PDB file of C-alpha atoms in Angstrom:
ATOM      1  CA  UNK X  29     -61.727  40.891 156.860  1.00 60.00           C
ATOM      2  CA  UNK X  30     -61.468  42.152 160.634  1.00 72.00           C
ATOM      3  CA  UNK X  31     -60.177  45.744 160.915  1.00 82.00           C
ATOM      4  CA  UNK X  32     -57.491  45.512 163.336  1.00 84.00           C
ATOM      5  CA  UNK X  33     -59.094  47.151 166.218  1.00 88.00           C
ATOM      6  CA  UNK X  34     -62.077  44.895 166.019  1.00 89.00           C
ATOM      7  CA  UNK X  35     -59.852  41.936 165.963  1.00 88.00           C
ATOM      8  CA  UNK X  36     -57.450  43.178 168.586  1.00 90.00           C
ATOM      9  CA  UNK X  37     -60.738  43.456 170.822  1.00 92.00           C
ATOM     10  CA  UNK X  38     -61.928  40.053 169.975  1.00 92.00           C
ATOM     11  CA  UNK X  39     -58.659  38.496 170.407  1.00 91.00           C
ATOM     12  CA  UNK X  40     -58.211  40.135 173.915  1.00 92.00           C
ATOM     13  CA  UNK X  41     -61.439  38.546 174.919  1.00 94.00           C
ATOM     14  CA  UNK X  42     -60.910  35.693 174.051  1.00 92.00           C
ATOM     15  CA  UNK X  43     -57.758  35.138 175.492  1.00 91.00           C
ATOM     16  CA  UNK X  44     -59.088  36.457 178.997  1.00 92.00           C
ATOM     17  CA  UNK X  45     -61.880  33.740 178.614  1.00 92.00           C
ATOM     18  CA  UNK X  46     -60.327  30.805 176.781  1.00 88.00           C
ATOM     19  CA  UNK X  47     -56.366  30.972 178.151  1.00 85.00           C
ATOM     20  CA  UNK X  48     -56.627  32.956 181.664  1.00 90.00           C
ATOM     21  CA  UNK X  49     -59.576  31.705 182.621  1.00 87.00           C
ATOM     22  CA  UNK X  50     -61.818  34.355 183.627  1.00 91.00           C
ATOM     23  CA  UNK X  51     -65.555  34.059 183.773  1.00 90.00           C
ATOM     24  CA  UNK X  52     -67.552  36.561 181.461  1.00 91.00           C
ATOM     25  CA  UNK X  53     -68.803  38.492 184.718  1.00 91.00           C
ATOM     26  CA  UNK X  54     -65.481  39.264 185.536  1.00 92.00           C
ATOM     27  CA  UNK X  55     -63.968  40.121 181.860  1.00 94.00           C
ATOM     28  CA  UNK X  56     -67.001  42.680 181.638  1.00 94.00           C
ATOM     29  CA  UNK X  57     -65.836  44.066 185.244  1.00 94.00           C
ATOM     30  CA  UNK X  58     -62.290  44.369 183.551  1.00 93.00           C
ATOM     31  CA  UNK X  59     -63.242  45.849 180.155  1.00 94.00           C
ATOM     32  CA  UNK X  60     -66.561  47.950 182.041  1.00 94.00           C
ATOM     33  CA  UNK X  61     -68.989  46.547 179.059  1.00 94.00           C
ATOM     34  CA  UNK X  62     -71.908  43.962 179.930  1.00 93.00           C
ATOM     35  CA  UNK X  63     -72.223  40.297 180.302  1.00 89.00           C
ATOM     36  CA  UNK X  64     -74.345  40.542 177.028  1.00 90.00           C
ATOM     37  CA  UNK X  65     -71.610  42.025 175.056  1.00 93.00           C
ATOM     38  CA  UNK X  66     -69.012  39.618 176.442  1.00 93.00           C
ATOM     39  CA  UNK X  67     -70.727  36.779 175.455  1.00 91.00           C
ATOM     40  CA  UNK X  68     -71.482  37.974 171.692  1.00 92.00           C
ATOM     41  CA  UNK X  69     -67.914  38.956 171.575  1.00 94.00           C
ATOM     42  CA  UNK X  70     -66.978  35.129 172.255  1.00 93.00           C
ATOM     43  CA  UNK X  71     -69.651  34.019 169.901  1.00 90.00           C
ATOM     44  CA  UNK X  72     -68.527  36.304 166.680  1.00 90.00           C
ATOM     45  CA  UNK X  73     -64.460  35.261 167.753  1.00 90.00           C
ATOM     46  CA  UNK X  74     -65.260  31.812 166.994  1.00 85.00           C
ATOM     47  CA  UNK X  75     -67.261  32.435 164.301  1.00 81.00           C
ATOM     48  CA  UNK X  76     -64.934  35.018 163.027  1.00 81.00           C
ATOM     49  CA  UNK X  77     -61.676  32.971 163.040  1.00 79.00           C
ATOM     50  CA  UNK X  78     -60.424  34.723 165.652  1.00 86.00           C
ATOM     51  CA  UNK X  79     -60.824  31.404 167.987  1.00 85.00           C
ATOM     52  CA  UNK X  80     -60.326  28.133 166.347  1.00 70.00           C
ATOM     53  CA  UNK X  81     -60.845  24.837 168.535  1.00 69.00           C
ATOM     54  CA  UNK X  82     -60.129  21.669 167.624  1.00 57.00           C
ATOM     55  CA  UNK X  83     -60.196  18.829 170.131  1.00 59.00           C
ATOM     56  CA  UNK X  84     -59.723  14.833 169.879  1.00 60.00           C
ATOM     57  CA  UNK X  85     -59.320  13.523 172.890  1.00 60.00           C
ATOM     58  CA  UNK X  86     -59.509   9.730 173.275  1.00 69.00           C
ATOM     59  CA  UNK X  87     -62.818   8.162 175.000  1.00 82.00           C
ATOM     60  CA  UNK X  88     -62.175   4.829 176.426  1.00 89.00           C
ATOM     61  CA  UNK X  89     -65.669   3.161 177.786  1.00 93.00           C
ATOM     62  CA  UNK X  90     -65.978   0.241 180.179  1.00 95.00           C
ATOM     63  CA  UNK X  91     -68.316  -2.137 178.786  1.00 95.00           C
ATOM     64  CA  UNK X  92     -68.702  -4.528 181.982  1.00 96.00           C
ATOM     65  CA  UNK X  93     -70.268  -1.466 184.243  1.00 97.00           C
ATOM     66  CA  UNK X  94     -72.346  -0.152 180.823  1.00 97.00           C
ATOM     67  CA  UNK X  95     -73.893  -3.483 180.810  1.00 97.00           C
ATOM     68  CA  UNK X  96     -74.462  -3.819 184.559  1.00 98.00           C
ATOM     69  CA  UNK X  97     -75.750  -0.494 184.643  1.00 98.00           C
ATOM     70  CA  UNK X  98     -78.046  -1.109 181.883  1.00 97.00           C
ATOM     71  CA  UNK X  99     -79.410  -4.514 183.232  1.00 97.00           C
ATOM     72  CA  UNK X 100     -79.961  -2.729 187.096  1.00 97.00           C
ATOM     73  CA  UNK X 101     -82.223   0.147 185.314  1.00 97.00           C
ATOM     74  CA  UNK X 102     -83.600  -1.343 182.214  1.00 97.00           C
ATOM     75  CA  UNK X 103     -81.776   1.178 180.233  1.00 97.00           C
ATOM     76  CA  UNK X 104     -81.309   1.144 176.250  1.00 95.00           C
ATOM     77  CA  UNK X 105     -78.081   1.776 176.835  1.00 96.00           C
ATOM     78  CA  UNK X 106     -75.801   3.275 179.676  1.00 97.00           C
ATOM     79  CA  UNK X 107     -72.323   5.490 178.852  1.00 97.00           C
ATOM     80  CA  UNK X 108     -69.653   4.986 181.059  1.00 98.00           C
ATOM     81  CA  UNK X 109     -66.426   7.019 180.598  1.00 96.00           C
ATOM     82  CA  UNK X 110     -63.548   4.910 181.872  1.00 93.00           C
ATOM     83  CA  UNK X 111     -61.472   7.762 184.338  1.00 88.00           C
ATOM     84  CA  UNK X 112     -58.042   7.759 184.155  1.00 73.00           C
ATOM     85  CA  UNK X 113     -55.613   9.643 186.889  1.00 61.00           C
ATOM     86  CA  UNK X 114     -53.286  11.593 184.250  1.00 52.00           C
ATOM     87  CA  UNK X 115     -56.425  12.829 182.157  1.00 56.00           C
ATOM     88  CA  UNK X 116     -56.387  16.788 182.075  1.00 50.00           C
ATOM     89  CA  UNK X 117     -59.655  17.411 181.368  1.00 61.00           C
ATOM     90  CA  UNK X 118     -62.473  18.243 184.545  1.00 82.00           C
ATOM     91  CA  UNK X 119     -64.526  14.905 184.372  1.00 86.00           C
ATOM     92  CA  UNK X 120     -68.049  16.694 183.257  1.00 89.00           C
ATOM     93  CA  UNK X 121     -66.109  17.769 180.555  1.00 89.00           C
ATOM     94  CA  UNK X 122     -64.941  14.197 179.816  1.00 91.00           C
ATOM     95  CA  UNK X 123     -68.660  12.931 179.655  1.00 94.00           C
ATOM     96  CA  UNK X 124     -69.737  16.360 177.764  1.00 94.00           C
ATOM     97  CA  UNK X 125     -67.751  14.343 175.063  1.00 93.00           C
ATOM     98  CA  UNK X 126     -68.713  11.230 175.609  1.00 96.00           C
ATOM     99  CA  UNK X 127     -72.486  12.269 175.181  1.00 97.00           C
ATOM    100  CA  UNK X 128     -71.718  14.418 172.006  1.00 95.00           C
ATOM    101  CA  UNK X 129     -69.860  11.348 170.327  1.00 94.00           C
ATOM    102  CA  UNK X 130     -73.331   9.652 171.200  1.00 95.00           C
ATOM    103  CA  UNK X 131     -75.754  12.064 169.894  1.00 95.00           C
ATOM    104  CA  UNK X 132     -73.704  12.462 167.154  1.00 94.00           C
ATOM    105  CA  UNK X 133     -74.455   8.829 166.389  1.00 92.00           C
ATOM    106  CA  UNK X 134     -78.009   9.338 165.980  1.00 92.00           C
ATOM    107  CA  UNK X 135     -78.233  12.612 164.070  1.00 90.00           C
ATOM    108  CA  UNK X 136     -78.712  11.068 160.604  1.00 86.00           C
ATOM    109  CA  UNK X 137     -81.252   9.072 161.907  1.00 88.00           C
ATOM    110  CA  UNK X 138     -83.573  11.945 163.641  1.00 92.00           C
ATOM    111  CA  UNK X 139     -85.196  15.249 162.922  1.00 94.00           C
ATOM    112  CA  UNK X 140     -85.820  17.190 166.174  1.00 96.00           C
ATOM    113  CA  UNK X 141     -83.980  17.562 169.739  1.00 98.00           C
ATOM    114  CA  UNK X 142     -85.327  19.019 172.781  1.00 98.00           C
ATOM    115  CA  UNK X 143     -82.791  19.907 174.980  1.00 97.00           C
ATOM    116  CA  UNK X 144     -82.892  21.383 179.019  1.00 95.00           C
ATOM    117  CA  UNK X 145     -80.789  23.591 181.068  1.00 89.00           C
ATOM    118  CA  UNK X 146     -77.423  23.294 183.084  1.00 87.00           C
ATOM    119  CA  UNK X 147     -74.119  22.351 183.002  1.00 89.00           C
ATOM    120  CA  UNK X 148     -74.222  19.150 181.811  1.00 93.00           C
ATOM    121  CA  UNK X 149     -76.328  19.626 179.049  1.00 94.00           C
ATOM    122  CA  UNK X 150     -73.786  23.008 178.369  1.00 92.00           C
ATOM    123  CA  UNK X 151     -70.821  20.986 178.305  1.00 94.00           C
ATOM    124  CA  UNK X 152     -72.527  17.936 175.740  1.00 96.00           C
ATOM    125  CA  UNK X 153     -73.808  20.954 173.159  1.00 94.00           C
ATOM    126  CA  UNK X 154     -70.110  22.585 173.651  1.00 91.00           C
ATOM    127  CA  UNK X 155     -68.180  19.373 172.636  1.00 92.00           C
ATOM    128  CA  UNK X 156     -70.438  18.870 169.786  1.00 92.00           C
ATOM    129  CA  UNK X 157     -68.290  19.130 166.432  1.00 88.00           C
ATOM    130  CA  UNK X 158     -69.210  22.374 163.910  1.00 81.00           C
ATOM    131  CA  UNK X 159     -68.509  20.925 160.762  1.00 76.00           C
ATOM    132  CA  UNK X 160     -72.095  18.426 160.953  1.00 80.00           C
ATOM    133  CA  UNK X 161     -75.039  19.675 159.288  1.00 81.00           C
ATOM    134  CA  UNK X 162     -77.473  17.866 160.495  1.00 86.00           C
ATOM    135  CA  UNK X 163     -80.308  20.024 159.931  1.00 87.00           C
ATOM    136  CA  UNK X 164     -82.132  18.755 162.393  1.00 94.00           C
ATOM    137  CA  UNK X 165     -84.940  21.064 164.772  1.00 97.00           C
ATOM    138  CA  UNK X 166     -83.313  21.513 168.111  1.00 97.00           C
ATOM    139  CA  UNK X 167     -86.449  22.653 170.611  1.00 98.00           C
ATOM    140  CA  UNK X 168     -85.947  24.674 174.009  1.00 98.00           C
ATOM    141  CA  UNK X 169     -87.958  22.273 176.383  1.00 98.00           C
ATOM    142  CA  UNK X 170     -87.843  24.707 179.402  1.00 96.00           C
ATOM    143  CA  UNK X 171     -88.356  28.190 180.288  1.00 95.00           C
ATOM    144  CA  UNK X 172     -85.487  30.580 180.599  1.00 91.00           C
ATOM    145  CA  UNK X 173     -83.556  31.636 183.641  1.00 80.00           C
ATOM    146  CA  UNK X 174     -80.988  34.710 184.114  1.00 64.00           C
ATOM    147  CA  UNK X 175     -78.194  32.145 185.264  1.00 58.00           C
ATOM    148  CA  UNK X 176     -74.600  33.835 186.189  1.00 49.00           C
ATOM    149  CA  UNK X 177     -73.521  32.114 183.439  1.00 58.00           C
ATOM    150  CA  UNK X 178     -76.016  32.481 180.783  1.00 66.00           C
ATOM    151  CA  UNK X 179     -74.519  30.110 178.759  1.00 67.00           C
ATOM    152  CA  UNK X 180     -76.230  27.363 180.652  1.00 80.00           C
ATOM    153  CA  UNK X 181     -79.497  28.562 180.103  1.00 86.00           C
ATOM    154  CA  UNK X 182     -81.736  26.495 177.617  1.00 92.00           C
ATOM    155  CA  UNK X 183     -82.355  29.464 174.778  1.00 91.00           C
ATOM    156  CA  UNK X 184     -78.642  29.866 174.482  1.00 90.00           C
ATOM    157  CA  UNK X 185     -77.891  26.083 174.916  1.00 93.00           C
ATOM    158  CA  UNK X 186     -80.194  25.596 171.942  1.00 94.00           C
ATOM    159  CA  UNK X 187     -78.975  28.631 169.784  1.00 92.00           C
ATOM    160  CA  UNK X 188     -75.832  27.077 170.149  1.00 91.00           C
ATOM    161  CA  UNK X 189     -76.326  23.637 169.042  1.00 94.00           C
ATOM    162  CA  UNK X 190     -78.570  24.910 165.979  1.00 93.00           C
ATOM    163  CA  UNK X 191     -75.710  26.797 164.930  1.00 90.00           C
ATOM    164  CA  UNK X 192     -73.133  24.138 165.153  1.00 90.00           C
ATOM    165  CA  UNK X 193     -75.858  21.575 162.906  1.00 91.00           C
ATOM    166  CA  UNK X 194     -77.045  24.135 160.505  1.00 89.00           C
ATOM    167  CA  UNK X 195     -80.534  23.791 162.100  1.00 91.00           C
ATOM    168  CA  UNK X 196     -83.341  25.796 163.635  1.00 94.00           C
ATOM    169  CA  UNK X 197     -84.641  26.704 167.153  1.00 97.00           C
ATOM    170  CA  UNK X 198     -87.901  26.584 167.917  1.00 97.00           C
ATOM    171  CA  UNK X 199     -88.031  28.776 171.384  1.00 97.00           C
ATOM    172  CA  UNK X 200     -90.179  28.471 174.507  1.00 97.00           C
ATOM    173  CA  UNK X 201     -90.519  32.205 175.251  1.00 94.00           C
ATOM    174  CA  UNK X 202     -90.976  31.892 178.618  1.00 95.00           C
ATOM    175  CA  UNK X 203     -89.735  32.326 181.947  1.00 93.00           C
ATOM    176  CA  UNK X 204     -88.381  28.835 184.104  1.00 94.00           C
ATOM    177  CA  UNK X 205     -91.040  29.870 186.459  1.00 93.00           C
ATOM    178  CA  UNK X 206     -93.997  31.485 187.409  1.00 94.00           C
ATOM    179  CA  UNK X 207     -95.334  33.185 190.510  1.00 92.00           C
ATOM    180  CA  UNK X 208     -97.934  30.539 191.203  1.00 95.00           C
ATOM    181  CA  UNK X 209     -99.600  27.537 189.758  1.00 96.00           C
ATOM    182  CA  UNK X 210    -102.520  28.769 188.311  1.00 97.00           C
ATOM    183  CA  UNK X 211    -100.096  31.900 186.792  1.00 97.00           C
ATOM    184  CA  UNK X 212     -97.887  28.897 184.959  1.00 97.00           C
ATOM    185  CA  UNK X 213    -101.139  27.444 183.455  1.00 97.00           C
ATOM    186  CA  UNK X 214    -102.135  30.417 182.528  1.00 97.00           C
ATOM    187  CA  UNK X 215     -98.898  31.002 180.739  1.00 97.00           C
ATOM    188  CA  UNK X 216     -98.765  27.302 179.332  1.00 96.00           C
ATOM    189  CA  UNK X 217    -102.093  27.908 177.984  1.00 96.00           C
ATOM    190  CA  UNK X 218    -100.714  30.579 175.501  1.00 97.00           C
ATOM    191  CA  UNK X 219    -100.631  29.868 171.906  1.00 97.00           C
ATOM    192  CA  UNK X 220     -96.886  29.855 171.414  1.00 97.00           C
ATOM    193  CA  UNK X 221     -96.048  28.197 174.612  1.00 97.00           C
ATOM    194  CA  UNK X 222     -97.943  25.278 173.518  1.00 97.00           C
ATOM    195  CA  UNK X 223     -96.576  25.069 170.271  1.00 98.00           C
ATOM    196  CA  UNK X 224     -93.285  24.870 171.616  1.00 98.00           C
ATOM    197  CA  UNK X 225     -93.993  22.576 174.334  1.00 98.00           C
ATOM    198  CA  UNK X 226     -95.698  20.409 171.693  1.00 98.00           C
ATOM    199  CA  UNK X 227     -92.364  20.398 169.672  1.00 98.00           C
ATOM    200  CA  UNK X 228     -90.504  19.326 172.659  1.00 98.00           C
ATOM    201  CA  UNK X 229     -92.969  16.429 173.632  1.00 97.00           C
ATOM    202  CA  UNK X 230     -92.639  14.952 169.755  1.00 97.00           C
ATOM    203  CA  UNK X 231     -89.181  15.372 169.572  1.00 97.00           C
ATOM    204  CA  UNK X 232     -86.851  12.101 168.954  1.00 96.00           C
ATOM    205  CA  UNK X 233     -84.499  12.723 171.407  1.00 97.00           C
ATOM    206  CA  UNK X 234     -84.350  14.793 174.548  1.00 98.00           C
ATOM    207  CA  UNK X 235     -81.155  15.821 176.467  1.00 98.00           C
ATOM    208  CA  UNK X 236     -80.975  16.964 180.127  1.00 97.00           C
ATOM    209  CA  UNK X 237     -78.728  16.507 183.333  1.00 95.00           C
ATOM    210  CA  UNK X 238     -79.930  15.377 187.006  1.00 96.00           C
ATOM    211  CA  UNK X 239     -79.680  17.580 189.632  1.00 92.00           C
ATOM    212  CA  UNK X 240     -79.486  17.040 193.384  1.00 91.00           C
ATOM    213  CA  UNK X 241     -80.782  19.265 196.524  1.00 91.00           C
ATOM    214  CA  UNK X 242     -77.514  20.551 197.529  1.00 87.00           C
ATOM    215  CA  UNK X 243     -78.117  23.846 198.922  1.00 85.00           C
ATOM    216  CA  UNK X 244     -74.249  24.892 198.107  1.00 83.00           C
ATOM    217  CA  UNK X 245     -75.062  24.475 194.498  1.00 78.00           C
ATOM    218  CA  UNK X 246     -78.969  24.456 194.317  1.00 80.00           C
ATOM    219  CA  UNK X 247     -80.222  26.786 191.552  1.00 78.00           C
ATOM    220  CA  UNK X 248     -83.551  26.937 193.185  1.00 84.00           C
ATOM    221  CA  UNK X 249     -81.816  29.072 195.979  1.00 84.00           C
ATOM    222  CA  UNK X 250     -79.523  30.541 193.604  1.00 79.00           C
ATOM    223  CA  UNK X 251     -82.070  31.845 191.665  1.00 78.00           C
ATOM    224  CA  UNK X 252     -84.662  32.997 194.592  1.00 81.00           C
ATOM    225  CA  UNK X 253     -87.454  30.294 193.855  1.00 85.00           C
ATOM    226  CA  UNK X 254     -86.780  28.200 197.320  1.00 88.00           C
ATOM    227  CA  UNK X 255     -85.121  29.678 200.602  1.00 90.00           C
ATOM    228  CA  UNK X 256     -82.524  26.661 202.442  1.00 91.00           C
ATOM    229  CA  UNK X 257     -85.420  26.115 205.030  1.00 93.00           C
ATOM    230  CA  UNK X 258     -88.136  25.378 202.036  1.00 92.00           C
ATOM    231  CA  UNK X 259     -85.309  23.393 200.127  1.00 92.00           C
ATOM    232  CA  UNK X 260     -84.182  21.157 203.454  1.00 92.00           C
ATOM    233  CA  UNK X 261     -88.113  20.866 203.897  1.00 94.00           C
ATOM    234  CA  UNK X 262     -88.081  19.036 200.901  1.00 95.00           C
ATOM    235  CA  UNK X 263     -85.526  16.697 201.584  1.00 94.00           C
ATOM    236  CA  UNK X 264     -86.799  15.616 204.881  1.00 95.00           C
ATOM    237  CA  UNK X 265     -90.133  14.826 203.489  1.00 96.00           C
ATOM    238  CA  UNK X 266     -88.517  12.315 200.972  1.00 96.00           C
ATOM    239  CA  UNK X 267     -87.347  14.284 197.788  1.00 96.00           C
ATOM    240  CA  UNK X 268     -83.804  13.953 196.893  1.00 96.00           C
ATOM    241  CA  UNK X 269     -83.080  15.916 193.305  1.00 95.00           C
ATOM    242  CA  UNK X 270     -84.784  17.108 190.083  1.00 96.00           C
ATOM    243  CA  UNK X 271     -84.816  16.515 186.809  1.00 97.00           C
ATOM    244  CA  UNK X 272     -86.569  18.981 184.214  1.00 96.00           C
ATOM    245  CA  UNK X 273     -86.560  21.413 187.334  1.00 95.00           C
ATOM    246  CA  UNK X 274     -89.382  18.400 188.712  1.00 97.00           C
ATOM    247  CA  UNK X 275     -88.181  17.523 191.838  1.00 97.00           C
ATOM    248  CA  UNK X 276     -88.762  13.780 192.525  1.00 98.00           C
ATOM    249  CA  UNK X 277     -88.255  11.105 195.529  1.00 97.00           C
ATOM    250  CA  UNK X 278     -85.680   8.410 195.768  1.00 95.00           C
ATOM    251  CA  UNK X 279     -88.373   5.768 194.792  1.00 96.00           C
ATOM    252  CA  UNK X 280     -88.296   7.622 191.273  1.00 96.00           C
ATOM    253  CA  UNK X 281     -92.178   9.315 192.042  1.00 97.00           C
ATOM    254  CA  UNK X 282     -92.646  12.851 191.850  1.00 97.00           C
ATOM    255  CA  UNK X 283     -92.648  14.974 194.805  1.00 97.00           C
ATOM    256  CA  UNK X 284     -95.823  16.625 195.532  1.00 96.00           C
ATOM    257  CA  UNK X 285     -95.307  20.254 195.735  1.00 95.00           C
ATOM    258  CA  UNK X 286     -96.110  23.483 194.478  1.00 95.00           C
ATOM    259  CA  UNK X 287     -93.054  24.008 193.176  1.00 95.00           C
ATOM    260  CA  UNK X 288     -93.392  21.287 190.150  1.00 97.00           C
ATOM    261  CA  UNK X 289     -96.407  23.111 189.464  1.00 97.00           C
ATOM    262  CA  UNK X 290     -95.120  26.367 188.673  1.00 96.00           C
ATOM    263  CA  UNK X 291     -92.291  25.278 186.369  1.00 97.00           C
ATOM    264  CA  UNK X 292     -92.770  26.160 182.624  1.00 97.00           C
ATOM    265  CA  UNK X 293     -91.494  23.299 180.448  1.00 98.00           C
ATOM    266  CA  UNK X 294     -91.906  20.032 179.093  1.00 98.00           C
ATOM    267  CA  UNK X 295     -93.270  17.577 181.725  1.00 97.00           C
ATOM    268  CA  UNK X 296     -91.918  14.415 183.189  1.00 97.00           C
ATOM    269  CA  UNK X 297     -94.788  12.292 181.227  1.00 96.00           C
ATOM    270  CA  UNK X 298     -94.285  14.372 177.705  1.00 97.00           C
ATOM    271  CA  UNK X 299     -90.535  13.517 178.902  1.00 97.00           C
ATOM    272  CA  UNK X 300     -91.363   9.600 178.399  1.00 95.00           C
ATOM    273  CA  UNK X 301     -92.633   9.270 175.350  1.00 95.00           C
ATOM    274  CA  UNK X 302     -89.652  10.565 173.844  1.00 96.00           C
ATOM    275  CA  UNK X 303     -88.013   7.677 172.176  1.00 95.00           C
ATOM    276  CA  UNK X 304     -84.516   8.237 173.509  1.00 96.00           C
ATOM    277  CA  UNK X 305     -83.817  10.476 176.523  1.00 98.00           C
ATOM    278  CA  UNK X 306     -80.245  11.371 177.206  1.00 98.00           C
ATOM    279  CA  UNK X 307     -79.123  12.297 181.180  1.00 98.00           C
ATOM    280  CA  UNK X 308     -75.649  13.155 182.013  1.00 98.00           C
ATOM    281  CA  UNK X 309     -74.544  13.276 185.507  1.00 96.00           C
ATOM    282  CA  UNK X 310     -72.018  12.051 187.984  1.00 94.00           C
ATOM    283  CA  UNK X 311     -70.170  12.436 191.040  1.00 92.00           C
ATOM    284  CA  UNK X 312     -70.978  10.651 194.798  1.00 92.00           C
ATOM    285  CA  UNK X 313     -72.955  13.570 195.999  1.00 91.00           C
ATOM    286  CA  UNK X 314     -75.492  12.706 193.107  1.00 94.00           C
ATOM    287  CA  UNK X 315     -75.934   9.169 193.680  1.00 96.00           C
ATOM    288  CA  UNK X 316     -79.225   9.407 195.327  1.00 96.00           C
ATOM    289  CA  UNK X 317     -80.304  11.773 193.012  1.00 96.00           C
ATOM    290  CA  UNK X 318     -79.654   9.532 189.945  1.00 98.00           C
ATOM    291  CA  UNK X 319     -81.389   6.405 191.751  1.00 98.00           C
ATOM    292  CA  UNK X 320     -84.476   8.216 192.297  1.00 98.00           C
ATOM    293  CA  UNK X 321     -84.331   9.730 188.289  1.00 98.00           C
ATOM    294  CA  UNK X 322     -83.570   6.244 187.013  1.00 98.00           C
ATOM    295  CA  UNK X 323     -86.153   5.024 188.898  1.00 97.00           C
ATOM    296  CA  UNK X 324     -88.933   7.464 187.447  1.00 97.00           C
ATOM    297  CA  UNK X 325     -88.891   5.273 184.186  1.00 95.00           C
ATOM    298  CA  UNK X 326     -87.892   8.931 181.833  1.00 97.00           C
ATOM    299  CA  UNK X 327     -84.078   7.899 180.997  1.00 98.00           C
ATOM    300  CA  UNK X 328     -83.292   5.656 178.685  1.00 95.00           C
ATOM    301  CA  UNK X 329     -80.032   6.383 177.997  1.00 98.00           C
ATOM    302  CA  UNK X 330     -77.380   7.347 181.159  1.00 98.00           C
ATOM    303  CA  UNK X 331     -74.287   9.144 180.329  1.00 98.00           C
ATOM    304  CA  UNK X 332     -71.716   8.693 183.823  1.00 98.00           C
ATOM    305  CA  UNK X 333     -68.244   7.839 184.599  1.00 96.00           C
ATOM    306  CA  UNK X 334     -67.403   4.436 186.137  1.00 96.00           C
ATOM    307  CA  UNK X 335     -66.879   5.710 189.425  1.00 95.00           C
ATOM    308  CA  UNK X 336     -70.232   6.697 189.553  1.00 96.00           C
ATOM    309  CA  UNK X 337     -71.562   4.002 188.102  1.00 98.00           C
ATOM    310  CA  UNK X 338     -70.199   1.647 190.746  1.00 97.00           C
ATOM    311  CA  UNK X 339     -71.632   3.851 193.276  1.00 97.00           C
ATOM    312  CA  UNK X 340     -75.396   3.610 191.789  1.00 98.00           C
ATOM    313  CA  UNK X 341     -74.555  -0.571 191.516  1.00 98.00           C
ATOM    314  CA  UNK X 342     -73.828  -0.144 195.091  1.00 97.00           C
ATOM    315  CA  UNK X 343     -76.253   1.801 196.347  1.00 96.00           C
ATOM    316  CA  UNK X 344     -79.137  -0.241 194.979  1.00 94.00           C
ATOM    317  CA  UNK X 345     -78.074  -3.483 196.439  1.00 91.00           C
ATOM    318  CA  UNK X 346     -77.543  -1.817 200.099  1.00 81.00           C
TER     319      UNK X 346
END
């Protein structure tokens, strides 16, 4: 049983995060504690029953657009959310529910799942129901980075999903980026890194998002891996987005650059070998990147919304 002082602290932090919509950084500043401490308090507030979340939003899908997308891009399956004007949830969160229900339907038939990083991956994992005991292996498929909101990082996401499913985690104990391509090669040659990457490439399912090269939202710029000028130069030369942090072109080819050689994580070649690779993405700004990503031949299940699906079909018919 919680003592009153601990209960009060957990309830206060949970209220600030869930009810007042404060970020973990804002809570840390307000209470004079570290962000890591805030994260642990939020985790404890849920595991110890101070916060209990139960949401079952109805999900409506557009079968016609799903069939059209699957045929246009050679997908095994397309999941298209039918949007509604009166839906109070943000779009990406709705897609998280759709993606989570899809993954839950597959859990009984798989033994391992590889995950990358990012907001869309977070939303899917966050929407996975906590009462499922699938006991599958969760593999961190890409190295870690210091996200402003650390719950979007691959190691945190792997841990969260394993806790929900009662499974074990295989961590990729590496930074996301090395300083040079040679340094990346040295890191990948280490036994524990090789083991994690082998586990990732042999997973039954991979879950990831699709990034574009918008300088306002780019993690490449935010984390100091690229400057705005470098990112702009990539775009001029034909780069449109990234998948598992590998930059690619609109034609579905890996973009030739030193940056791709410095990433520590599952390769696009290894992703192609995974039987089911699920990508979650939406938004008009991401359409060119999504087209390029789908042309890579890596993704075989796409989770998106009806407006983005229509835009994708229009884009390739121009």
